[in-house]
Amino acid sequence: MSATSTLRRALLYVPSSSQKFLSKSLLLPHPTDNITYDLEDSVTPSLKPTARTNLLSHLSSLSKPSNIGELAVRINAISTPYALSDLTTLAPLPSSTLSAIVIPKVNSPSDLTFVIDILRQVSNQDEPPKKLIALIESARAVMDLKQICEAGKGYLDGLIFAAEDFALDLSLTRTPSLREFLYARSAIATAARAFELSSTIDLVCTSYKGEEGKARLEEECRDGKEVGFNGKQCIHPTQVEVVQRMFAPNKEEVEWAIRVVIADAKAQAAGRGAWTMDGKMIDAPVVGKAHFVVAKAEKCGLDVDGLKNKW
Ligand code: 1VU
């Protein structure tokens, strides 16, 4: 994570075919890192033109509310007859309103070059370019991650793993452990890091109701964080608070990191590169991790100074 990386712990889909959902998206009960207005799977083919028009009029009269980090649109797949109209209709909107485009079913580098070529044609050249986020949903895409990331240079800012289509592509049997996805998820998290993308966003948790849904969501967030993701797709507003909390460092992690950073300054002054804290060896990579945790906590708006004063 760098100072310029965009925080996308939760990416909340809002179906653009529904005026009610569009209006609700501006009245969410919790600050939200990313809202992605959907033109793809949540919209039936017969409603694609209506959804596109709804979204254009919703965004045209909007300044991005301060409690929303970023507004994005998920266009239709490049292989469909809808993608070109999605792009030519919405990409001219100012980047201060619509700053990212989510591209589903990215299967080859040419999917990204197609979008980038159109953005160059229709965008206002005086504005920052729109960021691209690619959904990886097939075996082919996982095998070609390097070429896909190279094709997106200068625009690509995140990768998303889409479990349902990937499971379909490989005829996988889904399990609660998610072990059937480990290779693909690790490959995506590693590629995102290697190409210094801001975001690596994990699968959707389709359970969203009640305590059971919340427990499952928390479990999936923990697992995603362990595998290397820094965010998760959400389908319901109630998932946002849980996901953003789970993908921010928790209080214990921040306290540990602050103690390491403070103790390391003393160890360095004493000429020691390796030392112990709580019975465990601390050296350069652990100190690096501690600095990362502190920076991430600050980016997530946690009270790091308050915790620092305790030590
Ligand atoms: O309290 P109110 O009645 O005023 O509002 C409802 C509801 O309208 C609203 N709400 C939402 N607002 C904005 N964006 C949303 N995604 C959203 N979901 C709900 O919140 C209030 C409570 O809603 P609810 O609990 O009554 O939920 P519903 O039965 O209305 O809707 C549930 C579903 C799951 C259908 C709905 O949340 C939804 O359509 N979510 C998005 C689905 C989607 O975008 N799917 C495609 C992306 S996932 C994917 O492609 C996998 C890679």
mmCIF file of C-alpha atoms and ligand atoms in Angstrom:
data_model
loop_
_atom_site.group_PDB
_atom_site.id
_atom_site.type_symbol
_atom_site.label_atom_id
_atom_site.label_comp_id
_atom_site.label_asym_id
_atom_site.label_seq_id
_atom_site.Cartn_x
_atom_site.Cartn_y
_atom_site.Cartn_z
ATOM 1 C CA MET A 1 0.000 0.000 0.000
ATOM 2 C CA SER A 2 1.346 3.440 -0.902
ATOM 3 C CA ALA A 3 0.180 6.934 0.012
ATOM 4 C CA THR A 4 -1.542 7.233 -3.374
ATOM 5 C CA SER A 5 -3.390 3.901 -3.255
ATOM 6 C CA THR A 6 -7.166 4.042 -3.181
ATOM 7 C CA LEU A 7 -8.940 2.464 -0.217
ATOM 8 C CA ARG A 8 -11.507 -0.058 -1.440
ATOM 9 C CA ARG A 9 -12.190 -2.330 1.521
ATOM 10 C CA ALA A 10 -15.866 -2.608 0.583
ATOM 11 C CA LEU A 11 -17.062 -2.412 -3.014
ATOM 12 C CA LEU A 12 -20.856 -2.231 -2.865
ATOM 13 C CA TYR A 13 -22.832 -3.142 -5.991
ATOM 14 C CA VAL A 14 -25.975 -1.145 -6.650
ATOM 15 C CA PRO A 15 -28.221 -2.435 -9.478
ATOM 16 C CA SER A 16 -28.732 0.510 -11.849
ATOM 17 C CA SER A 17 -32.071 -0.777 -13.136
ATOM 18 C CA SER A 18 -33.691 0.202 -9.825
ATOM 19 C CA GLN A 19 -34.390 3.868 -9.097
ATOM 20 C CA LYS A 20 -34.940 2.898 -5.486
ATOM 21 C CA PHE A 21 -31.470 1.338 -5.165
ATOM 22 C CA LEU A 22 -29.875 4.325 -6.918
ATOM 23 C CA SER A 23 -31.501 6.728 -4.445
ATOM 24 C CA LYS A 24 -30.674 4.488 -1.464
ATOM 25 C CA SER A 25 -27.011 4.440 -2.498
ATOM 26 C CA LEU A 26 -26.734 8.089 -1.455
ATOM 27 C CA LEU A 27 -28.337 7.504 1.933
ATOM 28 C CA LEU A 28 -26.246 4.626 3.239
ATOM 29 C CA PRO A 29 -25.986 4.356 7.025
ATOM 30 C CA HIS A 30 -22.184 3.954 6.979
ATOM 31 C CA PRO A 31 -19.342 5.745 5.135
ATOM 32 C CA THR A 32 -18.490 3.521 2.170
ATOM 33 C CA ASP A 33 -15.139 3.219 0.372
ATOM 34 C CA ASN A 34 -16.604 2.341 -3.035
ATOM 35 C CA ILE A 35 -20.024 2.213 -4.634
ATOM 36 C CA THR A 36 -20.135 0.386 -7.943
ATOM 37 C CA TYR A 37 -23.280 0.990 -9.957
ATOM 38 C CA ASP A 38 -23.992 -2.230 -11.812
ATOM 39 C CA LEU A 39 -25.033 -2.543 -15.441
ATOM 40 C CA GLU A 40 -24.064 -6.215 -15.708
ATOM 41 C CA ASP A 41 -25.398 -9.307 -13.924
ATOM 42 C CA SER A 42 -27.993 -7.616 -11.716
ATOM 43 C CA VAL A 43 -29.653 -6.092 -14.799
ATOM 44 C CA THR A 44 -31.689 -8.244 -17.194
ATOM 45 C CA PRO A 45 -30.989 -7.856 -20.954
ATOM 46 C CA SER A 46 -34.323 -6.131 -21.564
ATOM 47 C CA LEU A 47 -33.502 -3.489 -18.937
ATOM 48 C CA LYS A 48 -29.928 -2.737 -20.046
ATOM 49 C CA PRO A 49 -30.809 0.497 -21.941
ATOM 50 C CA THR A 50 -33.072 1.692 -19.098
ATOM 51 C CA ALA A 51 -30.394 0.991 -16.504
ATOM 52 C CA ARG A 52 -27.793 2.900 -18.526
ATOM 53 C CA THR A 53 -30.104 5.910 -18.909
ATOM 54 C CA ASN A 54 -31.106 5.801 -15.221
ATOM 55 C CA LEU A 55 -27.472 5.783 -14.218
ATOM 56 C CA LEU A 56 -26.494 8.623 -16.531
ATOM 57 C CA SER A 57 -29.216 10.858 -15.148
ATOM 58 C CA HIS A 58 -28.420 9.823 -11.533
ATOM 59 C CA LEU A 59 -24.724 10.664 -11.961
ATOM 60 C CA SER A 60 -25.152 13.758 -14.134
ATOM 61 C CA SER A 61 -26.893 15.659 -11.350
ATOM 62 C CA LEU A 62 -24.588 14.435 -8.603
ATOM 63 C CA SER A 63 -21.530 15.642 -6.740
ATOM 64 C CA LYS A 64 -19.942 12.722 -4.933
ATOM 65 C CA PRO A 65 -21.126 12.740 -1.298
ATOM 66 C CA SER A 66 -18.284 13.125 1.220
ATOM 67 C CA ASN A 67 -19.144 9.843 2.986
ATOM 68 C CA ILE A 68 -18.474 7.867 -0.206
ATOM 69 C CA GLY A 69 -14.842 7.318 -1.148
ATOM 70 C CA GLU A 70 -15.326 6.527 -4.813
ATOM 71 C CA LEU A 71 -18.087 6.043 -7.362
ATOM 72 C CA ALA A 72 -17.614 3.438 -10.089
ATOM 73 C CA VAL A 73 -19.655 1.707 -12.761
ATOM 74 C CA ARG A 74 -19.543 -1.959 -13.700
ATOM 75 C CA ILE A 75 -20.075 -2.055 -17.452
ATOM 76 C CA ASN A 76 -21.096 -5.172 -19.368
ATOM 77 C CA ALA A 77 -18.492 -7.633 -20.611
ATOM 78 C CA ILE A 78 -16.524 -6.540 -23.667
ATOM 79 C CA SER A 79 -17.829 -9.588 -25.590
ATOM 80 C CA THR A 80 -21.457 -8.371 -25.260
ATOM 81 C CA PRO A 81 -23.343 -5.909 -27.490
ATOM 82 C CA TYR A 82 -23.748 -3.541 -24.493
ATOM 83 C CA ALA A 83 -20.191 -2.649 -23.504
ATOM 84 C CA LEU A 84 -19.529 -0.038 -26.181
ATOM 85 C CA SER A 85 -22.705 1.941 -25.371
ATOM 86 C CA ASP A 86 -21.986 1.639 -21.631
ATOM 87 C CA LEU A 87 -18.578 3.181 -22.155
ATOM 88 C CA THR A 88 -19.499 5.921 -24.613
ATOM 89 C CA THR A 89 -22.453 6.954 -22.415
ATOM 90 C CA LEU A 90 -20.736 6.992 -19.032
ATOM 91 C CA ALA A 91 -16.998 7.472 -19.549
ATOM 92 C CA PRO A 92 -17.374 11.171 -20.534
ATOM 93 C CA LEU A 93 -18.685 11.954 -17.014
ATOM 94 C CA PRO A 94 -16.156 13.919 -14.932
ATOM 95 C CA SER A 95 -13.669 11.789 -12.999
ATOM 96 C CA SER A 96 -14.533 13.823 -9.884
ATOM 97 C CA THR A 97 -17.944 12.103 -10.022
ATOM 98 C CA LEU A 98 -17.250 8.763 -11.697
ATOM 99 C CA SER A 99 -13.651 7.833 -11.057
ATOM 100 C CA ALA A 100 -13.469 4.108 -11.831
ATOM 101 C CA ILE A 101 -14.748 1.557 -14.314
ATOM 102 C CA VAL A 102 -15.145 -2.079 -13.324
ATOM 103 C CA ILE A 103 -14.776 -4.454 -16.280
ATOM 104 C CA PRO A 104 -16.305 -7.908 -15.872
ATOM 105 C CA LYS A 105 -15.131 -11.151 -17.469
ATOM 106 C CA VAL A 106 -11.729 -9.840 -18.484
ATOM 107 C CA ASN A 107 -10.344 -12.783 -20.404
ATOM 108 C CA SER A 108 -7.443 -11.361 -22.334
ATOM 109 C CA PRO A 109 -5.224 -8.265 -22.512
ATOM 110 C CA SER A 110 -7.271 -7.035 -25.506
ATOM 111 C CA ASP A 111 -10.311 -6.519 -23.233
ATOM 112 C CA LEU A 112 -8.331 -3.846 -21.401
ATOM 113 C CA THR A 113 -6.793 -2.248 -24.484
ATOM 114 C CA PHE A 114 -10.314 -1.960 -25.975
ATOM 115 C CA VAL A 115 -11.518 0.003 -22.923
ATOM 116 C CA ILE A 116 -8.376 2.137 -22.749
ATOM 117 C CA ASP A 117 -8.669 3.075 -26.444
ATOM 118 C CA ILE A 118 -12.269 4.216 -25.924
ATOM 119 C CA LEU A 119 -11.401 6.134 -22.753
ATOM 120 C CA ARG A 120 -8.732 8.014 -24.711
ATOM 121 C CA GLN A 121 -11.362 8.966 -27.312
ATOM 122 C CA VAL A 122 -14.229 10.023 -25.066
ATOM 123 C CA SER A 123 -12.618 11.358 -21.858
ATOM 124 C CA ASN A 124 -11.831 14.955 -21.079
ATOM 125 C CA GLN A 125 -8.034 15.086 -21.521
ATOM 126 C CA ASP A 126 -7.684 17.748 -18.783
ATOM 127 C CA GLU A 127 -8.973 15.335 -16.138
ATOM 128 C CA PRO A 128 -7.229 12.490 -14.327
ATOM 129 C CA PRO A 129 -7.854 9.258 -16.267
ATOM 130 C CA LYS A 130 -10.522 6.918 -14.935
ATOM 131 C CA LYS A 131 -9.134 3.942 -13.034
ATOM 132 C CA LEU A 132 -9.880 0.438 -14.268
ATOM 133 C CA ILE A 133 -10.666 -2.546 -12.083
ATOM 134 C CA ALA A 134 -10.718 -5.957 -13.773
ATOM 135 C CA LEU A 135 -12.871 -8.893 -12.736
ATOM 136 C CA ILE A 136 -11.022 -12.185 -13.094
ATOM 137 C CA GLU A 137 -13.584 -14.943 -13.626
ATOM 138 C CA SER A 138 -12.007 -17.708 -15.752
ATOM 139 C CA ALA A 139 -9.123 -20.147 -15.888
ATOM 140 C CA ARG A 140 -7.813 -18.344 -19.003
ATOM 141 C CA ALA A 141 -7.705 -15.030 -17.153
ATOM 142 C CA VAL A 142 -5.863 -16.526 -14.178
ATOM 143 C CA MET A 143 -3.243 -18.016 -16.527
ATOM 144 C CA ASP A 144 -2.845 -14.636 -18.314
ATOM 145 C CA LEU A 145 -2.778 -12.347 -15.279
ATOM 146 C CA LYS A 146 0.685 -10.984 -16.089
ATOM 147 C CA GLN A 147 -0.266 -10.002 -19.658
ATOM 148 C CA ILE A 148 -3.588 -8.537 -18.477
ATOM 149 C CA CYS A 149 -1.848 -6.370 -15.870
ATOM 150 C CA GLU A 150 0.760 -5.256 -18.410
ATOM 151 C CA ALA A 151 -1.977 -4.271 -20.895
ATOM 152 C CA GLY A 152 -3.646 -2.112 -18.221
ATOM 153 C CA LYS A 153 -0.504 -0.102 -17.380
ATOM 154 C CA GLY A 154 -1.343 3.479 -16.379
ATOM 155 C CA TYR A 155 -5.072 2.678 -15.936
ATOM 156 C CA LEU A 156 -5.459 -0.632 -14.108
ATOM 157 C CA ASP A 157 -5.798 -0.066 -10.358
ATOM 158 C CA GLY A 158 -7.360 -3.259 -9.034
ATOM 159 C CA LEU A 159 -8.285 -6.894 -9.575
ATOM 160 C CA ILE A 160 -11.435 -8.616 -8.361
ATOM 161 C CA PHE A 161 -12.023 -12.335 -7.993
ATOM 162 C CA ALA A 162 -15.459 -13.519 -9.166
ATOM 163 C CA ALA A 163 -16.122 -16.913 -7.625
ATOM 164 C CA GLU A 164 -19.388 -17.907 -9.283
ATOM 165 C CA ASP A 165 -18.236 -17.676 -12.896
ATOM 166 C CA PHE A 166 -14.851 -19.162 -12.017
ATOM 167 C CA ALA A 167 -16.570 -22.154 -10.370
ATOM 168 C CA LEU A 168 -18.725 -22.549 -13.481
ATOM 169 C CA ASP A 169 -15.710 -22.354 -15.799
ATOM 170 C CA LEU A 170 -13.850 -25.088 -13.916
ATOM 171 C CA SER A 171 -16.914 -27.125 -12.856
ATOM 172 C CA LEU A 172 -15.729 -26.711 -9.270
ATOM 173 C CA THR A 173 -17.609 -28.004 -6.265
ATOM 174 C CA ARG A 174 -18.092 -25.099 -3.852
ATOM 175 C CA THR A 175 -17.147 -25.708 -0.211
ATOM 176 C CA PRO A 176 -17.423 -23.434 2.842
ATOM 177 C CA SER A 177 -13.622 -23.690 3.236
ATOM 178 C CA LEU A 178 -13.083 -21.931 -0.148
ATOM 179 C CA ARG A 179 -10.055 -24.221 -0.647
ATOM 180 C CA GLU A 180 -11.146 -24.887 -4.239
ATOM 181 C CA PHE A 181 -10.304 -21.230 -5.007
ATOM 182 C CA LEU A 182 -6.971 -20.997 -3.205
ATOM 183 C CA TYR A 183 -4.778 -21.119 -6.302
ATOM 184 C CA ALA A 184 -6.791 -18.501 -8.232
ATOM 185 C CA ARG A 185 -7.181 -16.195 -5.238
ATOM 186 C CA SER A 186 -3.472 -16.346 -4.381
ATOM 187 C CA ALA A 187 -2.539 -15.739 -8.026
ATOM 188 C CA ILE A 188 -4.788 -12.649 -8.153
ATOM 189 C CA ALA A 189 -3.493 -11.215 -4.860
ATOM 190 C CA THR A 190 0.103 -11.826 -5.965
ATOM 191 C CA ALA A 191 -0.393 -10.230 -9.413
ATOM 192 C CA ALA A 192 -2.058 -7.162 -7.878
ATOM 193 C CA ARG A 193 0.899 -6.710 -5.547
ATOM 194 C CA ALA A 194 3.493 -7.344 -8.272
ATOM 195 C CA PHE A 195 1.932 -4.629 -10.462
ATOM 196 C CA GLU A 196 1.461 -2.262 -7.477
ATOM 197 C CA LEU A 197 -2.316 -2.030 -7.906
ATOM 198 C CA SER A 198 -4.275 -0.363 -5.101
ATOM 199 C CA SER A 199 -6.837 -3.126 -4.713
ATOM 200 C CA THR A 200 -7.259 -6.839 -4.640
ATOM 201 C CA ILE A 201 -10.909 -7.536 -3.958
ATOM 202 C CA ASP A 202 -12.303 -10.888 -2.882
ATOM 203 C CA LEU A 203 -15.440 -12.879 -3.728
ATOM 204 C CA VAL A 204 -19.012 -11.985 -2.768
ATOM 205 C CA CYS A 205 -20.493 -13.471 0.406
ATOM 206 C CA THR A 206 -24.054 -14.177 -0.678
ATOM 207 C CA SER A 207 -25.318 -14.650 2.903
ATOM 208 C CA TYR A 208 -26.217 -11.262 4.263
ATOM 209 C CA LYS A 209 -29.114 -11.838 6.647
ATOM 210 C CA GLY A 210 -28.985 -12.001 10.449
ATOM 211 C CA GLU A 211 -26.265 -13.128 12.844
ATOM 212 C CA GLU A 212 -25.495 -16.220 10.761
ATOM 213 C CA GLY A 213 -24.884 -14.112 7.655
ATOM 214 C CA LYS A 214 -22.692 -11.720 9.634
ATOM 215 C CA ALA A 215 -20.615 -14.566 11.131
ATOM 216 C CA ARG A 216 -20.075 -16.097 7.682
ATOM 217 C CA LEU A 217 -19.104 -12.695 6.265
ATOM 218 C CA GLU A 218 -16.570 -12.130 9.061
ATOM 219 C CA GLU A 219 -15.102 -15.595 8.491
ATOM 220 C CA GLU A 220 -14.735 -14.926 4.748
ATOM 221 C CA CYS A 221 -13.123 -11.519 5.405
ATOM 222 C CA ARG A 222 -10.561 -13.110 7.768
ATOM 223 C CA ASP A 223 -9.799 -15.749 5.157
ATOM 224 C CA GLY A 224 -9.506 -13.169 2.361
ATOM 225 C CA LYS A 225 -7.143 -11.022 4.415
ATOM 226 C CA GLU A 226 -4.960 -14.070 5.125
ATOM 227 C CA VAL A 227 -4.790 -14.912 1.402
ATOM 228 C CA GLY A 228 -3.714 -11.323 0.551
ATOM 229 C CA PHE A 229 -6.907 -9.468 -0.413
ATOM 230 C CA ASN A 230 -7.483 -5.943 0.871
ATOM 231 C CA GLY A 231 -11.190 -5.698 0.118
ATOM 232 C CA LYS A 232 -14.385 -7.582 -0.630
ATOM 233 C CA GLN A 233 -17.362 -7.205 -2.965
ATOM 234 C CA CYS A 234 -20.651 -6.481 -1.152
ATOM 235 C CA ILE A 235 -24.204 -6.909 -2.366
ATOM 236 C CA HIS A 236 -26.100 -5.409 0.563
ATOM 237 C CA PRO A 237 -25.573 -2.186 2.556
ATOM 238 C CA THR A 238 -25.438 -4.136 5.845
ATOM 239 C CA GLN A 239 -22.250 -5.873 4.673
ATOM 240 C CA VAL A 240 -20.294 -2.629 4.323
ATOM 241 C CA GLU A 241 -19.610 -1.913 8.011
ATOM 242 C CA VAL A 242 -18.489 -5.490 8.673
ATOM 243 C CA VAL A 243 -16.213 -5.666 5.627
ATOM 244 C CA GLN A 244 -14.586 -2.267 6.242
ATOM 245 C CA ARG A 245 -13.967 -3.120 9.896
ATOM 246 C CA MET A 246 -12.534 -6.525 9.050
ATOM 247 C CA PHE A 247 -10.212 -5.153 6.345
ATOM 248 C CA ALA A 248 -8.893 -2.372 8.610
ATOM 249 C CA PRO A 249 -6.244 -3.262 11.194
ATOM 250 C CA ASN A 250 -7.860 -4.064 14.557
ATOM 251 C CA LYS A 251 -6.895 -2.382 17.852
ATOM 252 C CA GLU A 252 -4.564 -5.213 18.923
ATOM 253 C CA GLU A 253 -2.754 -5.140 15.561
ATOM 254 C CA VAL A 254 -2.286 -1.356 15.745
ATOM 255 C CA GLU A 255 -1.059 -1.480 19.349
ATOM 256 C CA TRP A 256 1.425 -4.229 18.452
ATOM 257 C CA ALA A 257 2.637 -2.241 15.424
ATOM 258 C CA ILE A 258 3.106 0.967 17.438
ATOM 259 C CA ARG A 259 5.095 -0.905 20.092
ATOM 260 C CA VAL A 260 7.311 -2.453 17.407
ATOM 261 C CA VAL A 261 7.952 0.914 15.708
ATOM 262 C CA ILE A 262 8.818 2.618 19.025
ATOM 263 C CA ALA A 263 11.037 -0.266 20.212
ATOM 264 C CA ASP A 264 12.748 -0.506 16.818
ATOM 265 C CA ALA A 265 13.884 3.127 17.013
ATOM 266 C CA LYS A 266 15.608 2.311 20.306
ATOM 267 C CA ALA A 267 17.057 -0.963 18.935
ATOM 268 C CA GLN A 268 18.446 0.844 15.881
ATOM 269 C CA ALA A 269 20.057 3.495 18.104
ATOM 270 C CA ALA A 270 21.686 0.652 20.051
ATOM 271 C CA GLY A 271 22.910 -0.900 16.765
ATOM 272 C CA ARG A 272 20.606 -3.939 16.893
ATOM 273 C CA GLY A 273 18.847 -5.156 13.741
ATOM 274 C CA ALA A 274 17.272 -8.164 15.461
ATOM 275 C CA TRP A 275 15.758 -8.040 18.944
ATOM 276 C CA THR A 276 12.883 -9.582 20.889
ATOM 277 C CA MET A 277 9.435 -8.426 21.974
ATOM 278 C CA ASP A 278 6.919 -10.601 23.840
ATOM 279 C CA GLY A 279 9.318 -13.535 23.420
ATOM 280 C CA LYS A 280 9.422 -13.253 19.613
ATOM 281 C CA MET A 281 12.268 -12.164 17.340
ATOM 282 C CA ILE A 282 11.700 -8.866 15.532
ATOM 283 C CA ASP A 283 13.802 -7.955 12.487
ATOM 284 C CA ALA A 284 13.524 -5.844 9.323
ATOM 285 C CA PRO A 285 10.504 -7.567 7.604
ATOM 286 C CA VAL A 286 8.526 -7.563 10.867
ATOM 287 C CA VAL A 287 9.326 -3.870 11.381
ATOM 288 C CA GLY A 288 8.259 -3.264 7.751
ATOM 289 C CA LYS A 289 4.931 -4.983 8.486
ATOM 290 C CA ALA A 290 4.492 -2.820 11.616
ATOM 291 C CA HIS A 291 5.009 0.384 9.600
ATOM 292 C CA PHE A 292 2.479 -0.903 7.026
ATOM 293 C CA VAL A 293 -0.114 -1.573 9.753
ATOM 294 C CA VAL A 294 0.319 1.939 11.215
ATOM 295 C CA ALA A 295 0.013 3.572 7.764
ATOM 296 C CA LYS A 296 -3.048 1.484 6.898
ATOM 297 C CA ALA A 297 -4.705 2.291 10.243
ATOM 298 C CA GLU A 298 -4.164 6.003 9.577
ATOM 299 C CA LYS A 299 -5.612 5.658 6.068
ATOM 300 C CA CYS A 300 -8.655 3.869 7.529
ATOM 301 C CA GLY A 301 -9.209 6.819 9.896
ATOM 302 C CA LEU A 302 -8.394 4.953 13.123
ATOM 303 C CA ASP A 303 -7.180 6.972 16.121
ATOM 304 C CA VAL A 304 -3.503 6.031 15.792
ATOM 305 C CA ASP A 305 -2.255 9.095 17.715
ATOM 306 C CA GLY A 306 -4.504 8.205 20.651
ATOM 307 C CA LEU A 307 -2.996 4.708 20.752
ATOM 308 C CA LYS A 308 0.561 6.065 20.296
ATOM 309 C CA ASN A 309 0.127 8.264 23.381
ATOM 310 C CA LYS A 310 -0.602 5.126 25.438
ATOM 311 C CA TRP A 311 2.926 3.912 24.751
HETATM 312 O O1 1VU B 1 -35.250 0.044 3.592
HETATM 313 P P1 1VU B 1 -35.613 0.289 2.155
HETATM 314 O O2 1VU B 1 -36.789 -0.549 1.694
HETATM 315 O O3 1VU B 1 -35.782 1.735 1.832
HETATM 316 O O4 1VU B 1 -34.330 -0.201 1.273
HETATM 317 C C1 1VU B 1 -33.966 -1.548 1.220
HETATM 318 C C2 1VU B 1 -33.256 -1.812 -0.086
HETATM 319 O O5 1VU B 1 -33.768 -1.089 -1.142
HETATM 320 C C3 1VU B 1 -31.846 -1.319 0.227
HETATM 321 N N1 1VU B 1 -30.834 -2.074 -0.532
HETATM 322 C C4 1VU B 1 -29.913 -1.493 -1.308
HETATM 323 N N2 1VU B 1 -29.639 -0.217 -1.618
HETATM 324 C C5 1VU B 1 -28.605 0.012 -2.458
HETATM 325 N N3 1VU B 1 -27.833 -0.972 -2.964
HETATM 326 C C6 1VU B 1 -28.068 -2.257 -2.678
HETATM 327 N N4 1VU B 1 -27.286 -3.211 -3.197
HETATM 328 C C7 1VU B 1 -29.142 -2.566 -1.809
HETATM 329 N N5 1VU B 1 -29.620 -3.727 -1.298
HETATM 330 C C8 1VU B 1 -30.642 -3.397 -0.526
HETATM 331 O O6 1VU B 1 -31.651 -1.577 1.615
HETATM 332 C C9 1VU B 1 -32.909 -1.751 2.277
HETATM 333 C C10 1VU B 1 -32.982 -3.141 2.859
HETATM 334 O O7 1VU B 1 -32.937 -4.068 1.798
HETATM 335 P P2 1VU B 1 -33.518 -5.547 1.952
HETATM 336 O O8 1VU B 1 -32.836 -6.219 3.092
HETATM 337 O O9 1VU B 1 -35.007 -5.502 2.000
HETATM 338 O O10 1VU B 1 -32.999 -6.236 0.632
HETATM 339 P P3 1VU B 1 -33.784 -6.489 -0.720
HETATM 340 O O11 1VU B 1 -34.631 -7.685 -0.532
HETATM 341 O O12 1VU B 1 -34.424 -5.212 -1.159
HETATM 342 O O13 1VU B 1 -32.604 -6.836 -1.725
HETATM 343 C C11 1VU B 1 -31.721 -7.938 -1.510
HETATM 344 C C12 1VU B 1 -30.840 -8.067 -2.754
HETATM 345 C C13 1VU B 1 -29.750 -9.090 -2.495
HETATM 346 C C14 1VU B 1 -31.702 -8.517 -3.948
HETATM 347 C C15 1VU B 1 -30.229 -6.654 -3.039
HETATM 348 O O14 1VU B 1 -29.478 -6.292 -1.923
HETATM 349 C C16 1VU B 1 -29.435 -6.556 -4.307
HETATM 350 O O15 1VU B 1 -29.975 -6.505 -5.408
HETATM 351 N N6 1VU B 1 -28.096 -6.479 -4.173
HETATM 352 C C17 1VU B 1 -27.184 -6.280 -5.280
HETATM 353 C C18 1VU B 1 -27.104 -7.514 -6.163
HETATM 354 C C19 1VU B 1 -26.083 -7.329 -7.235
HETATM 355 O O16 1VU B 1 -25.702 -6.234 -7.569
HETATM 356 N N7 1VU B 1 -25.632 -8.456 -7.805
HETATM 357 C C20 1VU B 1 -24.595 -8.442 -8.808
HETATM 358 C C21 1VU B 1 -23.251 -8.205 -8.195
HETATM 359 S S1 1VU B 1 -22.609 -9.603 -7.379
HETATM 360 C C22 1VU B 1 -21.768 -10.414 -8.608
HETATM 361 O O17 1VU B 1 -21.862 -10.093 -9.745
HETATM 362 C C23 1VU B 1 -20.860 -11.519 -8.225
HETATM 363 C C24 1VU B 1 -19.498 -11.273 -8.817
#
